[in-house]
Amino acid sequence: MRKLVILGVSLFAFQASLAAAQDQPAAPEPEPAAMTASASGSARTAPERHFTGADIFDLAIAADPQISPDGRRIAYVRRQNDIMTDRAIGSIWLIDTATGQETPVTGGNGGGSAFTPRWSPDGKRLAYASTEGGGAQLWVRWIDGGEAVRLTGLPTSPSSIAWSPDGRSIAYTMLVKDAAPTFGSAPANKPEGAKWADPLEVHDLLTYRADGAGYIEPGFEKIFLVPATGGAPRQLTFGPYHDGGPLSWSRDGRTLYFGANRKPDWENDARESEIFALDVASGGITQLTDRDGPDANPVVSPDGRLIAYVGFDDKLRAYENSELYVMNPDGSGRRSLTAGWDYSVDDVAWAADGRSLYVQYDDHGETKVARIGLDGSARTVVTGLSGGGLDRPYTGGGFSVADTGAIAFTGGTPTRPAEVQLAAGGKTRMLTDLNRSLRETKALGEVRKITVASSLDGLEIEGWLTLPPGYVEGRRVPLILEIHGGPFSAYGPHFATDNQLYAAAGYAVLSSNPRGSTSYGEAFANTIDKAYPGNDYFDLISIVDRAIELGIADPDALFVTGGSGGGVLTSWIVGNTDRFKAAVTQKPVINWTSQALTADGPAFFGRYWLGAMPWENPETFWKHSPLSLVGQVKTPTMVVVGSEDYRTPVSESEQYYTALRLRGVPTALVKVPGASHGGIAARPSQSAAKASAILAWFARYRHGWAPPAAAAP
């Protein structure tokens, strides 16, 4: 099992040393050997009723539910953590919506990972991508016969799979590699058998590395077409632009619609994209939209009369609500259906009659599906979606709609990861039970919603408290304020392994949505435009005070952590107050000048978040940098970052750690080996170990905390 390393020291050894230094037991994370033993059924003296890091290996989550056109079957991706590979493995399963019976389409584990199931128009075949046998390829399974055929032998992974209306072809996008630029060369007289250094690396892209992908290979995403029964793929688009998905066919099968930025300065305009029509036979491309701002995700109506898409006018603000638009197939008659609806539109699907559309959206930390009429009327039809991840309680999930109007979606509860559910005939049924053993054997922390008026201006702020299992009313417990990233995202009443691990260690965990969070309207999100971090600090302190007022949080045992945007705010908080006993800032931005010029969004961060480039307005960059407050920090603060983080690069964390050390503030630098920004908790062992490190750091500063005698049961 791979371990996190803290400046060359094993994480588990570090945890034990922290506990020993305080003469108290370590946080409830088993040693690596114990984790393996519990998974194989060997010997504990009694069942462990609380959620532990070892339990993360047993978790599965449902994703990408795709209901067949007739509504009889649902294909979905089951992501199961695998203890032998220390990774989440994706497999595709089918559910009979009448009986609930499940059958596997792909095997997972030894058969590689599978993803992106998509039904043929007649519902008799299922296309998907799978890494079985090597790199990701396009496969098709005949449902009745059960036979699967690999269609492609591609050099890079296919995505944005889209069946033609007649079912004879499948369109997809794929990276077409290009030659890297070169300047000069090593001497030509290399002796036979000599071992010289690797050639020079040359980069000439503005964004030359991307989080999760590493240093970008030269090339462009292009659209391809392959016969649905196999054969040679045909490239349909060309040129120095990324032609991305999703893809949508015209009803006559002659045209593909897609979104892209095909302007010469595409590298410098981070948000721009337009809708294009691609003539499949000739390769001719027609631009259909032309505004300043993103237009993307085209979806053709069932009768072919309209194209729906999402986008917004670019006002150079860090956040905008995405609106739902429709237009004629030639680009005329464009109009917004949600201009007066203060929610941001996500996934879009047409109703079978072509008179309305289904869209996914977030509302006060919860994810829902609404039906939007062509007159702009909106009605919520499904609630309770989830699936934003496992480690923290983000909004998210997915849905699809059958011709019958039945809706398949992923949804769970605060104590249950996302399952496949079906909404049909006015009723909602949960069709899977992927984590039954967790529900039957583990005592999980109850989740309660709380609200508060911000001390700054009375703005209502929402949050969710995860309580220790078996919490006794009236007992005060240590509190961890856990702050979401983004900052344009939202927490809600969703399952989270981090929160349950913290709760199992005796903490109440407060997940809050301060100003700047999404799902509360565009104005709420934009209260931090060009002013982040800043007044969100008052919202977070106010909701902590509310948890104290409710008699739950011990005011003398407060702790704070958060990742990405939450790491920014953690560092900002300890620069403004010493109320918290200890802090852990995860993958933070510490210095906006270095962030803007080293992160994987150089065309975005300075221009949109701070309104300038660092050399144009250095005072603003410094004013909003947590590094500017490091001289005021007294709180012991651990710093955590993935060693391959290119979103908030490792140098951000390293300079904060160094500054804290120079000032004599207790600190430690934790690097998660091989982890990106978005993948810092992707591997189960690292997710468990990271949470364990945070608990170990907090344990050092609990000073032998115990419940007050008066609060004993």
PDB file of N, CA and C in Angstrom, residues 306-343:
ATOM      1  N   LEU A 306     -35.611  22.509 -33.264  1.00  0.00           N
ATOM      2  CA  LEU A 306     -34.882  23.428 -32.396  1.00  0.00           C
ATOM      3  C   LEU A 306     -33.597  22.777 -31.889  1.00  0.00           C
ATOM      4  N   ILE A 307     -32.655  23.637 -31.534  1.00  0.00           N
ATOM      5  CA  ILE A 307     -31.438  23.202 -30.852  1.00  0.00           C
ATOM      6  C   ILE A 307     -31.395  23.911 -29.505  1.00  0.00           C
ATOM      7  N   ALA A 308     -31.307  23.137 -28.424  1.00  0.00           N
ATOM      8  CA  ALA A 308     -31.112  23.710 -27.095  1.00  0.00           C
ATOM      9  C   ALA A 308     -29.618  23.759 -26.804  1.00  0.00           C
ATOM     10  N   TYR A 309     -29.204  24.750 -26.025  1.00  0.00           N
ATOM     11  CA  TYR A 309     -27.804  24.850 -25.622  1.00  0.00           C
ATOM     12  C   TYR A 309     -27.726  25.712 -24.370  1.00  0.00           C
ATOM     13  N   VAL A 310     -26.560  25.732 -23.735  1.00  0.00           N
ATOM     14  CA  VAL A 310     -26.378  26.521 -22.523  1.00  0.00           C
ATOM     15  C   VAL A 310     -25.266  27.535 -22.748  1.00  0.00           C
ATOM     16  N   GLY A 311     -25.334  28.639 -22.010  1.00  0.00           N
ATOM     17  CA  GLY A 311     -24.300  29.662 -22.130  1.00  0.00           C
ATOM     18  C   GLY A 311     -24.664  30.901 -21.336  1.00  0.00           C
ATOM     19  N   PHE A 312     -23.848  31.940 -21.491  1.00  0.00           N
ATOM     20  CA  PHE A 312     -24.103  33.221 -20.834  1.00  0.00           C
ATOM     21  C   PHE A 312     -23.248  34.296 -21.481  1.00  0.00           C
ATOM     22  N   ASP A 313     -23.626  35.542 -21.241  1.00  0.00           N
ATOM     23  CA  ASP A 313     -22.819  36.672 -21.692  1.00  0.00           C
ATOM     24  C   ASP A 313     -21.626  36.825 -20.754  1.00  0.00           C
ATOM     25  N   ASP A 314     -20.440  36.930 -21.313  1.00  0.00           N
ATOM     26  CA  ASP A 314     -19.229  37.054 -20.516  1.00  0.00           C
ATOM     27  C   ASP A 314     -19.083  38.489 -20.023  1.00  0.00           C
ATOM     28  N   LYS A 315     -19.249  38.686 -18.723  1.00  0.00           N
ATOM     29  CA  LYS A 315     -19.129  40.005 -18.107  1.00  0.00           C
ATOM     30  C   LYS A 315     -17.820  40.154 -17.329  1.00  0.00           C
ATOM     31  N   LEU A 316     -16.892  39.237 -17.574  1.00  0.00           N
ATOM     32  CA  LEU A 316     -15.584  39.234 -16.912  1.00  0.00           C
ATOM     33  C   LEU A 316     -15.713  39.082 -15.398  1.00  0.00           C
ATOM     34  N   ARG A 317     -16.765  38.394 -14.969  1.00  0.00           N
ATOM     35  CA  ARG A 317     -16.917  38.041 -13.563  1.00  0.00           C
ATOM     36  C   ARG A 317     -16.532  36.576 -13.387  1.00  0.00           C
ATOM     37  N   ALA A 318     -16.096  36.226 -12.192  1.00  0.00           N
ATOM     38  CA  ALA A 318     -15.642  34.855 -11.957  1.00  0.00           C
ATOM     39  C   ALA A 318     -16.791  33.857 -12.015  1.00  0.00           C
ATOM     40  N   TYR A 319     -18.025  34.326 -11.767  1.00  0.00           N
ATOM     41  CA  TYR A 319     -19.171  33.417 -11.803  1.00  0.00           C
ATOM     42  C   TYR A 319     -20.322  34.026 -12.595  1.00  0.00           C
ATOM     43  N   GLU A 320     -20.985  33.191 -13.394  1.00  0.00           N
ATOM     44  CA  GLU A 320     -22.236  33.550 -14.059  1.00  0.00           C
ATOM     45  C   GLU A 320     -23.143  32.326 -14.031  1.00  0.00           C
ATOM     46  N   ASN A 321     -24.438  32.531 -13.900  1.00  0.00           N
ATOM     47  CA  ASN A 321     -25.381  31.443 -14.095  1.00  0.00           C
ATOM     48  C   ASN A 321     -25.396  31.038 -15.560  1.00  0.00           C
ATOM     49  N   SER A 322     -25.324  29.754 -15.846  1.00  0.00           N
ATOM     50  CA  SER A 322     -25.517  29.268 -17.213  1.00  0.00           C
ATOM     51  C   SER A 322     -27.012  29.244 -17.510  1.00  0.00           C
ATOM     52  N   GLU A 323     -27.406  29.835 -18.611  1.00  0.00           N
ATOM     53  CA  GLU A 323     -28.812  29.874 -19.003  1.00  0.00           C
ATOM     54  C   GLU A 323     -29.093  28.841 -20.082  1.00  0.00           C
ATOM     55  N   LEU A 324     -30.380  28.452 -20.194  1.00  0.00           N
ATOM     56  CA  LEU A 324     -30.831  27.522 -21.219  1.00  0.00           C
ATOM     57  C   LEU A 324     -31.401  28.311 -22.392  1.00  0.00           C
ATOM     58  N   TYR A 325     -30.874  28.052 -23.592  1.00  0.00           N
ATOM     59  CA  TYR A 325     -31.300  28.740 -24.809  1.00  0.00           C
ATOM     60  C   TYR A 325     -31.846  27.738 -25.813  1.00  0.00           C
ATOM     61  N   VAL A 326     -32.651  28.221 -26.728  1.00  0.00           N
ATOM     62  CA  VAL A 326     -33.037  27.458 -27.915  1.00  0.00           C
ATOM     63  C   VAL A 326     -32.846  28.346 -29.141  1.00  0.00           C
ATOM     64  N   MET A 327     -32.601  27.697 -30.288  1.00  0.00           N
ATOM     65  CA  MET A 327     -32.486  28.408 -31.557  1.00  0.00           C
ATOM     66  C   MET A 327     -32.897  27.464 -32.675  1.00  0.00           C
ATOM     67  N   ASN A 328     -33.116  28.030 -33.843  1.00  0.00           N
ATOM     68  CA  ASN A 328     -33.399  27.231 -35.026  1.00  0.00           C
ATOM     69  C   ASN A 328     -32.115  26.559 -35.509  1.00  0.00           C
ATOM     70  N   PRO A 329     -32.243  25.496 -36.309  1.00  0.00           N
ATOM     71  CA  PRO A 329     -31.039  24.787 -36.770  1.00  0.00           C
ATOM     72  C   PRO A 329     -30.057  25.639 -37.563  1.00  0.00           C
ATOM     73  N   ASP A 330     -30.515  26.769 -38.120  1.00  0.00           N
ATOM     74  CA  ASP A 330     -29.589  27.640 -38.847  1.00  0.00           C
ATOM     75  C   ASP A 330     -28.996  28.733 -37.964  1.00  0.00           C
ATOM     76  N   GLY A 331     -29.295  28.723 -36.656  1.00  0.00           N
ATOM     77  CA  GLY A 331     -28.763  29.705 -35.728  1.00  0.00           C
ATOM     78  C   GLY A 331     -29.652  30.906 -35.505  1.00  0.00           C
ATOM     79  N   SER A 332     -30.756  30.988 -36.205  1.00  0.00           N
ATOM     80  CA  SER A 332     -31.669  32.125 -36.032  1.00  0.00           C
ATOM     81  C   SER A 332     -32.609  31.867 -34.862  1.00  0.00           C
ATOM     82  N   GLY A 333     -33.300  32.937 -34.429  1.00  0.00           N
ATOM     83  CA  GLY A 333     -34.322  32.808 -33.396  1.00  0.00           C
ATOM     84  C   GLY A 333     -33.804  32.427 -32.022  1.00  0.00           C
ATOM     85  N   ARG A 334     -32.597  32.865 -31.687  1.00  0.00           N
ATOM     86  CA  ARG A 334     -32.028  32.507 -30.386  1.00  0.00           C
ATOM     87  C   ARG A 334     -32.777  33.210 -29.257  1.00  0.00           C
ATOM     88  N   ARG A 335     -33.088  32.456 -28.202  1.00  0.00           N
ATOM     89  CA  ARG A 335     -33.748  33.074 -27.043  1.00  0.00           C
ATOM     90  C   ARG A 335     -33.478  32.243 -25.797  1.00  0.00           C
ATOM     91  N   SER A 336     -33.414  32.930 -24.670  1.00  0.00           N
ATOM     92  CA  SER A 336     -33.198  32.266 -23.387  1.00  0.00           C
ATOM     93  C   SER A 336     -34.534  31.848 -22.794  1.00  0.00           C
ATOM     94  N   LEU A 337     -34.571  30.629 -22.257  1.00  0.00           N
ATOM     95  CA  LEU A 337     -35.768  30.152 -21.576  1.00  0.00           C
ATOM     96  C   LEU A 337     -35.701  30.363 -20.072  1.00  0.00           C
ATOM     97  N   THR A 338     -34.526  30.720 -19.555  1.00  0.00           N
ATOM     98  CA  THR A 338     -34.354  30.799 -18.097  1.00  0.00           C
ATOM     99  C   THR A 338     -33.804  32.144 -17.645  1.00  0.00           C
ATOM    100  N   ALA A 339     -34.008  33.182 -18.438  1.00  0.00           N
ATOM    101  CA  ALA A 339     -33.459  34.496 -18.083  1.00  0.00           C
ATOM    102  C   ALA A 339     -33.978  34.980 -16.730  1.00  0.00           C
ATOM    103  N   GLY A 340     -35.198  34.626 -16.385  1.00  0.00           N
ATOM    104  CA  GLY A 340     -35.762  35.056 -15.108  1.00  0.00           C
ATOM    105  C   GLY A 340     -35.716  33.995 -14.030  1.00  0.00           C
ATOM    106  N   TRP A 341     -34.979  32.931 -14.283  1.00  0.00           N
ATOM    107  CA  TRP A 341     -34.895  31.797 -13.358  1.00  0.00           C
ATOM    108  C   TRP A 341     -33.510  31.804 -12.754  1.00  0.00           C
ATOM    109  N   ASP A 342     -33.379  32.122 -11.471  1.00  0.00           N
ATOM    110  CA  ASP A 342     -32.069  32.416 -10.882  1.00  0.00           C
ATOM    111  C   ASP A 342     -31.337  31.154 -10.428  1.00  0.00           C
ATOM    112  N   TYR A 343     -31.213  30.208 -11.349  1.00  0.00           N
ATOM    113  CA  TYR A 343     -30.435  29.002 -11.113  1.00  0.00           C
ATOM    114  C   TYR A 343     -29.546  28.757 -12.317  1.00  0.00           C
TER     115      TYR A 343
END
